[in-house]
Amino acid sequence: MKLYFLPGACSIGIHALLAEIGHPFEIEKAARSGTHEFESYKRVNPKGKVPALLRNDGSLLTEFPVIALYLARINPERGLIPTDIEGEIRVLEMTEYLVSTVHMQGYTRARRPEKFAPSESDYAAVKAMGLGIFQAGLDRAERQINGKDWLFEQMTIADFALFYLEHWSVVNGIGSLGQNCQTHHDRLWSKIEIRRAIESETMPSS
Protein backbone atom coordinates (compact mmCIF):
# COMPACT_ATOMS: atom_id res chain seq x y z
CA MET A 1 0.00 0.00 0.00
CA LYS A 2 1.06 3.57 -0.62
CA LEU A 3 -0.15 6.67 1.21
CA TYR A 4 -0.17 9.94 -0.68
CA PHE A 5 0.32 12.77 1.80
CA LEU A 6 1.20 16.40 2.24
CA PRO A 7 3.40 17.35 5.21
CA GLY A 8 1.29 18.54 8.10
CA ALA A 9 -2.02 18.01 6.27
CA CYS A 10 -4.90 15.92 7.60
CA SER A 11 -3.13 12.93 6.05
CA ILE A 12 -0.98 12.83 9.20
CA GLY A 13 -3.96 11.11 10.85
CA ILE A 14 -3.88 8.25 8.34
CA HIS A 15 -0.07 8.18 8.46
CA ALA A 16 -0.26 7.80 12.24
CA LEU A 17 -2.91 5.09 11.89
CA LEU A 18 -0.75 3.11 9.46
CA ALA A 19 2.20 3.46 11.82
CA GLU A 20 0.09 2.21 14.73
CA ILE A 21 -1.11 -0.81 12.73
CA GLY A 22 2.50 -1.61 11.98
CA HIS A 23 2.36 -3.35 8.60
CA PRO A 24 4.74 -2.23 5.82
CA PHE A 25 3.55 0.64 3.63
CA GLU A 26 5.02 3.26 1.33
CA ILE A 27 4.52 7.00 1.33
CA GLU A 28 4.69 9.52 -1.48
CA LYS A 29 4.40 13.27 -1.21
CA ALA A 30 1.52 14.60 -3.29
CA ALA A 31 1.76 17.80 -5.31
CA ARG A 32 0.05 20.94 -4.09
CA SER A 33 -2.51 22.80 -6.14
CA GLY A 34 -0.92 25.44 -8.32
CA THR A 35 2.37 23.59 -8.81
CA HIS A 36 3.70 22.16 -12.06
CA GLU A 37 3.45 18.64 -10.65
CA PHE A 38 -0.19 18.97 -9.60
CA GLU A 39 -1.59 17.75 -12.91
CA SER A 40 0.52 14.60 -12.60
CA TYR A 41 -0.92 13.94 -9.15
CA LYS A 42 -4.46 14.47 -10.46
CA ARG A 43 -3.87 11.60 -12.83
CA VAL A 44 -3.39 9.44 -9.73
CA ASN A 45 -6.18 11.08 -7.73
CA PRO A 46 -8.59 13.21 -9.80
CA LYS A 47 -9.83 14.87 -6.60
CA GLY A 48 -6.35 16.34 -6.22
CA LYS A 49 -6.28 16.12 -2.43
CA VAL A 50 -4.96 14.01 0.42
CA PRO A 51 -5.09 11.54 1.98
CA ALA A 52 -5.24 8.97 -0.79
CA LEU A 53 -4.38 5.31 -0.36
CA LEU A 54 -3.20 3.20 -3.27
CA ARG A 55 -4.11 -0.39 -2.44
CA ASN A 56 -2.15 -3.48 -3.39
CA ASP A 57 -4.64 -4.29 -6.15
CA GLY A 58 -3.95 -0.92 -7.79
CA SER A 59 -7.24 0.72 -6.78
CA LEU A 60 -7.32 4.05 -4.99
CA LEU A 61 -9.24 5.02 -1.85
CA THR A 62 -9.88 8.63 -0.90
CA GLU A 63 -11.57 10.46 2.00
CA PHE A 64 -10.25 10.15 5.54
CA PRO A 65 -13.19 8.25 7.12
CA VAL A 66 -13.28 5.71 4.29
CA ILE A 67 -9.53 5.04 4.36
CA ALA A 68 -9.55 4.76 8.14
CA LEU A 69 -12.49 2.33 8.13
CA TYR A 70 -10.82 0.22 5.43
CA LEU A 71 -7.59 -0.01 7.42
CA ALA A 72 -9.49 -0.96 10.56
CA ARG A 73 -11.50 -3.63 8.75
CA ILE A 74 -8.48 -5.32 7.13
CA ASN A 75 -6.66 -5.33 10.47
CA PRO A 76 -9.37 -6.61 12.83
CA GLU A 77 -6.81 -7.81 15.36
CA ARG A 78 -6.06 -4.17 16.19
CA GLY A 79 -9.61 -3.52 17.43
CA LEU A 80 -9.80 -0.08 15.82
CA ILE A 81 -13.50 -0.34 14.96
CA PRO A 82 -16.12 -1.99 17.20
CA THR A 83 -17.60 -5.26 15.98
CA ASP A 84 -21.17 -4.43 17.05
CA ILE A 85 -23.22 -2.16 14.80
CA GLU A 86 -24.05 0.40 17.50
CA GLY A 87 -20.42 0.77 18.46
CA GLU A 88 -19.36 1.00 14.84
CA ILE A 89 -21.83 3.70 13.85
CA ARG A 90 -20.95 5.81 16.90
CA VAL A 91 -17.25 5.68 16.00
CA LEU A 92 -18.05 6.54 12.37
CA GLU A 93 -20.36 9.33 13.50
CA MET A 94 -17.60 10.93 15.57
CA THR A 95 -14.99 10.45 12.85
CA GLU A 96 -17.23 12.08 10.27
CA TYR A 97 -18.02 14.99 12.60
CA LEU A 98 -14.35 15.65 13.28
CA VAL A 99 -13.41 15.57 9.60
CA SER A 100 -16.44 17.15 7.92
CA THR A 101 -17.40 19.73 10.52
CA VAL A 102 -14.48 20.50 12.82
CA HIS A 103 -11.85 20.35 10.06
CA MET A 104 -13.67 21.31 6.87
CA GLN A 105 -16.08 23.87 8.29
CA GLY A 106 -14.08 25.06 11.28
CA TYR A 107 -10.34 24.86 10.78
CA THR A 108 -10.46 25.62 7.06
CA ARG A 109 -12.46 28.80 7.67
CA ALA A 110 -10.03 29.88 10.37
CA ARG A 111 -6.97 29.25 8.18
CA ARG A 112 -8.27 29.86 4.66
CA PRO A 113 -11.08 32.43 4.86
CA GLU A 114 -10.62 33.29 1.19
CA LYS A 115 -12.28 29.97 0.35
CA PHE A 116 -15.49 31.13 2.00
CA ALA A 117 -15.51 34.93 1.78
CA PRO A 118 -16.39 36.98 -1.32
CA SER A 119 -14.12 39.85 -0.27
CA GLU A 120 -11.23 40.52 2.09
CA SER A 121 -13.47 42.65 4.26
CA ASP A 122 -15.31 39.46 5.26
CA TYR A 123 -12.20 37.51 6.26
CA ALA A 124 -12.28 38.42 9.96
CA ALA A 125 -15.89 37.31 10.36
CA VAL A 126 -15.22 34.06 8.50
CA LYS A 127 -12.14 33.35 10.62
CA ALA A 128 -14.10 33.99 13.81
CA MET A 129 -16.86 31.65 12.70
CA GLY A 130 -14.33 28.97 11.82
CA LEU A 131 -12.52 29.27 15.12
CA GLY A 132 -15.82 28.93 16.95
CA ILE A 133 -16.66 25.71 15.10
CA PHE A 134 -13.15 24.36 15.63
CA GLN A 135 -13.14 25.14 19.34
CA ALA A 136 -16.62 23.68 19.80
CA GLY A 137 -15.35 20.44 18.28
CA LEU A 138 -12.34 20.32 20.57
CA ASP A 139 -14.57 21.04 23.56
CA ARG A 140 -16.94 18.25 22.57
CA ALA A 141 -14.03 15.82 22.32
CA GLU A 142 -12.76 17.05 25.68
CA ARG A 143 -16.07 16.13 27.31
CA GLN A 144 -16.28 12.77 25.57
CA ILE A 145 -12.79 11.69 26.63
CA ASN A 146 -13.42 12.58 30.26
CA GLY A 147 -12.32 9.70 32.50
CA LYS A 148 -10.98 7.62 29.59
CA ASP A 149 -7.79 7.37 27.56
CA TRP A 150 -9.66 7.56 24.26
CA LEU A 151 -12.84 8.96 22.74
CA PHE A 152 -14.47 5.56 23.30
CA GLU A 153 -13.67 2.68 25.63
CA GLN A 154 -10.77 1.61 23.41
CA MET A 155 -8.59 3.23 20.76
CA THR A 156 -10.50 3.59 17.48
CA ILE A 157 -10.10 5.32 14.14
CA ALA A 158 -11.87 8.35 15.61
CA ASP A 159 -8.85 8.98 17.82
CA PHE A 160 -6.68 9.45 14.75
CA ALA A 161 -9.08 12.02 13.31
CA LEU A 162 -8.97 13.87 16.62
CA PHE A 163 -5.19 13.52 16.76
CA TYR A 164 -4.56 15.52 13.60
CA LEU A 165 -6.88 18.29 14.80
CA GLU A 166 -5.14 18.38 18.17
CA HIS A 167 -1.78 18.43 16.42
CA TRP A 168 -2.85 21.38 14.30
CA SER A 169 -3.91 23.21 17.43
CA VAL A 170 -0.56 22.52 19.09
CA VAL A 171 1.60 23.36 16.07
CA ASN A 172 -0.37 26.28 14.62
CA GLY A 173 -1.75 27.79 17.80
CA ILE A 174 -5.37 27.64 16.69
CA GLY A 175 -7.94 26.82 19.33
CA SER A 176 -7.22 25.68 22.84
CA LEU A 177 -6.84 22.09 24.01
CA GLY A 178 -8.33 21.10 27.33
CA GLN A 179 -6.37 18.78 29.57
CA ASN A 180 -8.08 15.65 28.25
CA CYS A 181 -7.33 16.52 24.62
CA GLN A 182 -3.77 17.56 25.41
CA THR A 183 -3.16 14.25 27.18
CA HIS A 184 -4.85 12.39 24.31
CA HIS A 185 -2.57 14.10 21.79
CA ASP A 186 0.52 13.46 23.88
CA ARG A 187 -0.41 9.80 24.37
CA LEU A 188 -0.36 9.22 20.61
CA TRP A 189 2.58 11.55 19.94
CA SER A 190 4.66 9.68 22.52
CA LYS A 191 4.40 6.49 20.47
CA ILE A 192 7.78 6.28 18.76
CA GLU A 193 6.44 4.75 15.56
CA ILE A 194 3.85 7.53 15.18
CA ARG A 195 6.28 10.34 15.90
CA ARG A 196 8.85 8.95 13.50
CA ALA A 197 6.19 8.60 10.79
CA ILE A 198 5.03 12.20 11.10
CA GLU A 199 8.55 13.60 11.40
CA SER A 200 9.62 11.65 8.31
CA GLU A 201 7.22 13.71 6.20
CA THR A 202 9.52 16.72 6.33
CA MET A 203 12.79 14.84 5.84
CA PRO A 204 14.52 15.32 2.46
CA SER A 205 14.42 12.26 0.21
CA SER A 206 17.71 10.51 -0.44
PDB file of C-alpha atoms in Angstrom:
ATOM      1  CA  MET A   1       0.000   0.000   0.000  1.00  0.00           C
ATOM      2  CA  LYS A   2       1.056   3.565  -0.620  1.00  0.00           C
ATOM      3  CA  LEU A   3      -0.152   6.669   1.212  1.00  0.00           C
ATOM      4  CA  TYR A   4      -0.173   9.943  -0.682  1.00  0.00           C
ATOM      5  CA  PHE A   5       0.316  12.772   1.795  1.00  0.00           C
ATOM      6  CA  LEU A   6       1.204  16.403   2.236  1.00  0.00           C
ATOM      7  CA  PRO A   7       3.404  17.353   5.205  1.00  0.00           C
ATOM      8  CA  GLY A   8       1.285  18.538   8.098  1.00  0.00           C
ATOM      9  CA  ALA A   9      -2.018  18.013   6.274  1.00  0.00           C
ATOM     10  CA  CYS A  10      -4.903  15.915   7.599  1.00  0.00           C
ATOM     11  CA  SER A  11      -3.129  12.926   6.054  1.00  0.00           C
ATOM     12  CA  ILE A  12      -0.978  12.829   9.199  1.00  0.00           C
ATOM     13  CA  GLY A  13      -3.955  11.112  10.849  1.00  0.00           C
ATOM     14  CA  ILE A  14      -3.875   8.252   8.339  1.00  0.00           C
ATOM     15  CA  HIS A  15      -0.066   8.176   8.459  1.00  0.00           C
ATOM     16  CA  ALA A  16      -0.259   7.803  12.237  1.00  0.00           C
ATOM     17  CA  LEU A  17      -2.915   5.089  11.891  1.00  0.00           C
ATOM     18  CA  LEU A  18      -0.752   3.113   9.458  1.00  0.00           C
ATOM     19  CA  ALA A  19       2.201   3.455  11.823  1.00  0.00           C
ATOM     20  CA  GLU A  20       0.085   2.208  14.731  1.00  0.00           C
ATOM     21  CA  ILE A  21      -1.110  -0.810  12.733  1.00  0.00           C
ATOM     22  CA  GLY A  22       2.495  -1.611  11.980  1.00  0.00           C
ATOM     23  CA  HIS A  23       2.357  -3.349   8.604  1.00  0.00           C
ATOM     24  CA  PRO A  24       4.740  -2.232   5.820  1.00  0.00           C
ATOM     25  CA  PHE A  25       3.553   0.644   3.632  1.00  0.00           C
ATOM     26  CA  GLU A  26       5.019   3.257   1.332  1.00  0.00           C
ATOM     27  CA  ILE A  27       4.522   6.998   1.329  1.00  0.00           C
ATOM     28  CA  GLU A  28       4.691   9.523  -1.482  1.00  0.00           C
ATOM     29  CA  LYS A  29       4.395  13.269  -1.215  1.00  0.00           C
ATOM     30  CA  ALA A  30       1.520  14.604  -3.291  1.00  0.00           C
ATOM     31  CA  ALA A  31       1.756  17.795  -5.315  1.00  0.00           C
ATOM     32  CA  ARG A  32       0.054  20.943  -4.092  1.00  0.00           C
ATOM     33  CA  SER A  33      -2.509  22.797  -6.137  1.00  0.00           C
ATOM     34  CA  GLY A  34      -0.917  25.438  -8.322  1.00  0.00           C
ATOM     35  CA  THR A  35       2.372  23.593  -8.809  1.00  0.00           C
ATOM     36  CA  HIS A  36       3.700  22.164 -12.056  1.00  0.00           C
ATOM     37  CA  GLU A  37       3.453  18.640 -10.648  1.00  0.00           C
ATOM     38  CA  PHE A  38      -0.192  18.968  -9.601  1.00  0.00           C
ATOM     39  CA  GLU A  39      -1.588  17.754 -12.910  1.00  0.00           C
ATOM     40  CA  SER A  40       0.521  14.602 -12.604  1.00  0.00           C
ATOM     41  CA  TYR A  41      -0.917  13.942  -9.151  1.00  0.00           C
ATOM     42  CA  LYS A  42      -4.457  14.472 -10.457  1.00  0.00           C
ATOM     43  CA  ARG A  43      -3.872  11.595 -12.835  1.00  0.00           C
ATOM     44  CA  VAL A  44      -3.391   9.439  -9.729  1.00  0.00           C
ATOM     45  CA  ASN A  45      -6.183  11.080  -7.733  1.00  0.00           C
ATOM     46  CA  PRO A  46      -8.591  13.209  -9.804  1.00  0.00           C
ATOM     47  CA  LYS A  47      -9.828  14.869  -6.602  1.00  0.00           C
ATOM     48  CA  GLY A  48      -6.353  16.336  -6.220  1.00  0.00           C
ATOM     49  CA  LYS A  49      -6.281  16.124  -2.432  1.00  0.00           C
ATOM     50  CA  VAL A  50      -4.957  14.013   0.418  1.00  0.00           C
ATOM     51  CA  PRO A  51      -5.094  11.542   1.982  1.00  0.00           C
ATOM     52  CA  ALA A  52      -5.239   8.975  -0.789  1.00  0.00           C
ATOM     53  CA  LEU A  53      -4.383   5.311  -0.360  1.00  0.00           C
ATOM     54  CA  LEU A  54      -3.199   3.196  -3.268  1.00  0.00           C
ATOM     55  CA  ARG A  55      -4.109  -0.388  -2.437  1.00  0.00           C
ATOM     56  CA  ASN A  56      -2.150  -3.480  -3.394  1.00  0.00           C
ATOM     57  CA  ASP A  57      -4.642  -4.290  -6.155  1.00  0.00           C
ATOM     58  CA  GLY A  58      -3.955  -0.921  -7.792  1.00  0.00           C
ATOM     59  CA  SER A  59      -7.236   0.716  -6.781  1.00  0.00           C
ATOM     60  CA  LEU A  60      -7.321   4.055  -4.988  1.00  0.00           C
ATOM     61  CA  LEU A  61      -9.237   5.018  -1.852  1.00  0.00           C
ATOM     62  CA  THR A  62      -9.881   8.632  -0.898  1.00  0.00           C
ATOM     63  CA  GLU A  63     -11.570  10.460   1.995  1.00  0.00           C
ATOM     64  CA  PHE A  64     -10.252  10.148   5.540  1.00  0.00           C
ATOM     65  CA  PRO A  65     -13.187   8.252   7.120  1.00  0.00           C
ATOM     66  CA  VAL A  66     -13.277   5.706   4.286  1.00  0.00           C
ATOM     67  CA  ILE A  67      -9.532   5.043   4.356  1.00  0.00           C
ATOM     68  CA  ALA A  68      -9.555   4.764   8.145  1.00  0.00           C
ATOM     69  CA  LEU A  69     -12.487   2.327   8.127  1.00  0.00           C
ATOM     70  CA  TYR A  70     -10.824   0.222   5.434  1.00  0.00           C
ATOM     71  CA  LEU A  71      -7.586  -0.014   7.417  1.00  0.00           C
ATOM     72  CA  ALA A  72      -9.494  -0.963  10.560  1.00  0.00           C
ATOM     73  CA  ARG A  73     -11.505  -3.633   8.748  1.00  0.00           C
ATOM     74  CA  ILE A  74      -8.480  -5.320   7.131  1.00  0.00           C
ATOM     75  CA  ASN A  75      -6.663  -5.330  10.466  1.00  0.00           C
ATOM     76  CA  PRO A  76      -9.373  -6.610  12.831  1.00  0.00           C
ATOM     77  CA  GLU A  77      -6.813  -7.810  15.355  1.00  0.00           C
ATOM     78  CA  ARG A  78      -6.060  -4.171  16.195  1.00  0.00           C
ATOM     79  CA  GLY A  79      -9.613  -3.523  17.432  1.00  0.00           C
ATOM     80  CA  LEU A  80      -9.797  -0.084  15.818  1.00  0.00           C
ATOM     81  CA  ILE A  81     -13.499  -0.340  14.965  1.00  0.00           C
ATOM     82  CA  PRO A  82     -16.124  -1.990  17.204  1.00  0.00           C
ATOM     83  CA  THR A  83     -17.602  -5.262  15.979  1.00  0.00           C
ATOM     84  CA  ASP A  84     -21.170  -4.428  17.045  1.00  0.00           C
ATOM     85  CA  ILE A  85     -23.221  -2.157  14.798  1.00  0.00           C
ATOM     86  CA  GLU A  86     -24.054   0.402  17.497  1.00  0.00           C
ATOM     87  CA  GLY A  87     -20.418   0.771  18.465  1.00  0.00           C
ATOM     88  CA  GLU A  88     -19.358   0.999  14.836  1.00  0.00           C
ATOM     89  CA  ILE A  89     -21.834   3.703  13.847  1.00  0.00           C
ATOM     90  CA  ARG A  90     -20.952   5.811  16.897  1.00  0.00           C
ATOM     91  CA  VAL A  91     -17.254   5.685  16.001  1.00  0.00           C
ATOM     92  CA  LEU A  92     -18.046   6.538  12.375  1.00  0.00           C
ATOM     93  CA  GLU A  93     -20.364   9.335  13.504  1.00  0.00           C
ATOM     94  CA  MET A  94     -17.597  10.927  15.573  1.00  0.00           C
ATOM     95  CA  THR A  95     -14.987  10.453  12.851  1.00  0.00           C
ATOM     96  CA  GLU A  96     -17.233  12.082  10.267  1.00  0.00           C
ATOM     97  CA  TYR A  97     -18.020  14.987  12.604  1.00  0.00           C
ATOM     98  CA  LEU A  98     -14.346  15.651  13.280  1.00  0.00           C
ATOM     99  CA  VAL A  99     -13.408  15.575   9.603  1.00  0.00           C
ATOM    100  CA  SER A 100     -16.443  17.150   7.918  1.00  0.00           C
ATOM    101  CA  THR A 101     -17.402  19.734  10.516  1.00  0.00           C
ATOM    102  CA  VAL A 102     -14.479  20.503  12.815  1.00  0.00           C
ATOM    103  CA  HIS A 103     -11.853  20.354  10.060  1.00  0.00           C
ATOM    104  CA  MET A 104     -13.668  21.307   6.872  1.00  0.00           C
ATOM    105  CA  GLN A 105     -16.083  23.875   8.292  1.00  0.00           C
ATOM    106  CA  GLY A 106     -14.077  25.063  11.283  1.00  0.00           C
ATOM    107  CA  TYR A 107     -10.339  24.862  10.781  1.00  0.00           C
ATOM    108  CA  THR A 108     -10.458  25.617   7.062  1.00  0.00           C
ATOM    109  CA  ARG A 109     -12.465  28.796   7.665  1.00  0.00           C
ATOM    110  CA  ALA A 110     -10.026  29.879  10.368  1.00  0.00           C
ATOM    111  CA  ARG A 111      -6.970  29.246   8.184  1.00  0.00           C
ATOM    112  CA  ARG A 112      -8.273  29.857   4.660  1.00  0.00           C
ATOM    113  CA  PRO A 113     -11.077  32.432   4.865  1.00  0.00           C
ATOM    114  CA  GLU A 114     -10.623  33.289   1.186  1.00  0.00           C
ATOM    115  CA  LYS A 115     -12.280  29.969   0.349  1.00  0.00           C
ATOM    116  CA  PHE A 116     -15.490  31.133   2.004  1.00  0.00           C
ATOM    117  CA  ALA A 117     -15.509  34.932   1.777  1.00  0.00           C
ATOM    118  CA  PRO A 118     -16.388  36.979  -1.320  1.00  0.00           C
ATOM    119  CA  SER A 119     -14.119  39.846  -0.268  1.00  0.00           C
ATOM    120  CA  GLU A 120     -11.233  40.515   2.093  1.00  0.00           C
ATOM    121  CA  SER A 121     -13.474  42.650   4.265  1.00  0.00           C
ATOM    122  CA  ASP A 122     -15.311  39.462   5.258  1.00  0.00           C
ATOM    123  CA  TYR A 123     -12.201  37.515   6.262  1.00  0.00           C
ATOM    124  CA  ALA A 124     -12.275  38.425   9.958  1.00  0.00           C
ATOM    125  CA  ALA A 125     -15.885  37.307  10.364  1.00  0.00           C
ATOM    126  CA  VAL A 126     -15.225  34.058   8.500  1.00  0.00           C
ATOM    127  CA  LYS A 127     -12.143  33.350  10.623  1.00  0.00           C
ATOM    128  CA  ALA A 128     -14.101  33.988  13.815  1.00  0.00           C
ATOM    129  CA  MET A 129     -16.864  31.646  12.697  1.00  0.00           C
ATOM    130  CA  GLY A 130     -14.332  28.966  11.821  1.00  0.00           C
ATOM    131  CA  LEU A 131     -12.515  29.267  15.117  1.00  0.00           C
ATOM    132  CA  GLY A 132     -15.820  28.930  16.947  1.00  0.00           C
ATOM    133  CA  ILE A 133     -16.658  25.709  15.096  1.00  0.00           C
ATOM    134  CA  PHE A 134     -13.147  24.358  15.625  1.00  0.00           C
ATOM    135  CA  GLN A 135     -13.137  25.144  19.340  1.00  0.00           C
ATOM    136  CA  ALA A 136     -16.619  23.681  19.804  1.00  0.00           C
ATOM    137  CA  GLY A 137     -15.352  20.440  18.281  1.00  0.00           C
ATOM    138  CA  LEU A 138     -12.338  20.316  20.568  1.00  0.00           C
ATOM    139  CA  ASP A 139     -14.570  21.039  23.556  1.00  0.00           C
ATOM    140  CA  ARG A 140     -16.943  18.247  22.567  1.00  0.00           C
ATOM    141  CA  ALA A 141     -14.034  15.818  22.317  1.00  0.00           C
ATOM    142  CA  GLU A 142     -12.758  17.046  25.682  1.00  0.00           C
ATOM    143  CA  ARG A 143     -16.069  16.132  27.312  1.00  0.00           C
ATOM    144  CA  GLN A 144     -16.285  12.766  25.574  1.00  0.00           C
ATOM    145  CA  ILE A 145     -12.791  11.688  26.630  1.00  0.00           C
ATOM    146  CA  ASN A 146     -13.418  12.584  30.262  1.00  0.00           C
ATOM    147  CA  GLY A 147     -12.319   9.704  32.496  1.00  0.00           C
ATOM    148  CA  LYS A 148     -10.985   7.621  29.589  1.00  0.00           C
ATOM    149  CA  ASP A 149      -7.791   7.369  27.562  1.00  0.00           C
ATOM    150  CA  TRP A 150      -9.657   7.564  24.258  1.00  0.00           C
ATOM    151  CA  LEU A 151     -12.844   8.956  22.743  1.00  0.00           C
ATOM    152  CA  PHE A 152     -14.472   5.562  23.301  1.00  0.00           C
ATOM    153  CA  GLU A 153     -13.666   2.685  25.629  1.00  0.00           C
ATOM    154  CA  GLN A 154     -10.773   1.613  23.414  1.00  0.00           C
ATOM    155  CA  MET A 155      -8.590   3.227  20.764  1.00  0.00           C
ATOM    156  CA  THR A 156     -10.495   3.592  17.484  1.00  0.00           C
ATOM    157  CA  ILE A 157     -10.097   5.317  14.140  1.00  0.00           C
ATOM    158  CA  ALA A 158     -11.872   8.354  15.610  1.00  0.00           C
ATOM    159  CA  ASP A 159      -8.850   8.976  17.820  1.00  0.00           C
ATOM    160  CA  PHE A 160      -6.684   9.448  14.745  1.00  0.00           C
ATOM    161  CA  ALA A 161      -9.075  12.024  13.313  1.00  0.00           C
ATOM    162  CA  LEU A 162      -8.975  13.871  16.615  1.00  0.00           C
ATOM    163  CA  PHE A 163      -5.193  13.524  16.755  1.00  0.00           C
ATOM    164  CA  TYR A 164      -4.559  15.524  13.596  1.00  0.00           C
ATOM    165  CA  LEU A 165      -6.877  18.291  14.797  1.00  0.00           C
ATOM    166  CA  GLU A 166      -5.141  18.383  18.171  1.00  0.00           C
ATOM    167  CA  HIS A 167      -1.775  18.426  16.422  1.00  0.00           C
ATOM    168  CA  TRP A 168      -2.851  21.382  14.298  1.00  0.00           C
ATOM    169  CA  SER A 169      -3.912  23.211  17.435  1.00  0.00           C
ATOM    170  CA  VAL A 170      -0.557  22.523  19.095  1.00  0.00           C
ATOM    171  CA  VAL A 171       1.599  23.360  16.068  1.00  0.00           C
ATOM    172  CA  ASN A 172      -0.375  26.276  14.618  1.00  0.00           C
ATOM    173  CA  GLY A 173      -1.749  27.787  17.804  1.00  0.00           C
ATOM    174  CA  ILE A 174      -5.372  27.636  16.688  1.00  0.00           C
ATOM    175  CA  GLY A 175      -7.944  26.825  19.328  1.00  0.00           C
ATOM    176  CA  SER A 176      -7.218  25.678  22.837  1.00  0.00           C
ATOM    177  CA  LEU A 177      -6.840  22.092  24.012  1.00  0.00           C
ATOM    178  CA  GLY A 178      -8.327  21.102  27.330  1.00  0.00           C
ATOM    179  CA  GLN A 179      -6.365  18.776  29.572  1.00  0.00           C
ATOM    180  CA  ASN A 180      -8.077  15.647  28.248  1.00  0.00           C
ATOM    181  CA  CYS A 181      -7.333  16.516  24.618  1.00  0.00           C
ATOM    182  CA  GLN A 182      -3.772  17.556  25.407  1.00  0.00           C
ATOM    183  CA  THR A 183      -3.165  14.254  27.175  1.00  0.00           C
ATOM    184  CA  HIS A 184      -4.846  12.386  24.312  1.00  0.00           C
ATOM    185  CA  HIS A 185      -2.567  14.097  21.787  1.00  0.00           C
ATOM    186  CA  ASP A 186       0.523  13.458  23.877  1.00  0.00           C
ATOM    187  CA  ARG A 187      -0.412   9.803  24.374  1.00  0.00           C
ATOM    188  CA  LEU A 188      -0.361   9.216  20.612  1.00  0.00           C
ATOM    189  CA  TRP A 189       2.576  11.553  19.937  1.00  0.00           C
ATOM    190  CA  SER A 190       4.657   9.683  22.525  1.00  0.00           C
ATOM    191  CA  LYS A 191       4.398   6.487  20.474  1.00  0.00           C
ATOM    192  CA  ILE A 192       7.781   6.283  18.763  1.00  0.00           C
ATOM    193  CA  GLU A 193       6.437   4.754  15.563  1.00  0.00           C
ATOM    194  CA  ILE A 194       3.853   7.530  15.179  1.00  0.00           C
ATOM    195  CA  ARG A 195       6.279  10.343  15.905  1.00  0.00           C
ATOM    196  CA  ARG A 196       8.846   8.946  13.495  1.00  0.00           C
ATOM    197  CA  ALA A 197       6.194   8.598  10.787  1.00  0.00           C
ATOM    198  CA  ILE A 198       5.032  12.204  11.100  1.00  0.00           C
ATOM    199  CA  GLU A 199       8.545  13.603  11.397  1.00  0.00           C
ATOM    200  CA  SER A 200       9.624  11.649   8.312  1.00  0.00           C
ATOM    201  CA  GLU A 201       7.217  13.707   6.197  1.00  0.00           C
ATOM    202  CA  THR A 202       9.519  16.720   6.333  1.00  0.00           C
ATOM    203  CA  MET A 203      12.792  14.844   5.839  1.00  0.00           C
ATOM    204  CA  PRO A 204      14.523  15.316   2.462  1.00  0.00           C
ATOM    205  CA  SER A 205      14.419  12.264   0.213  1.00  0.00           C
ATOM    206  CA  SER A 206      17.712  10.508  -0.437  1.00  0.00           C
TER     207      SER A 206
END
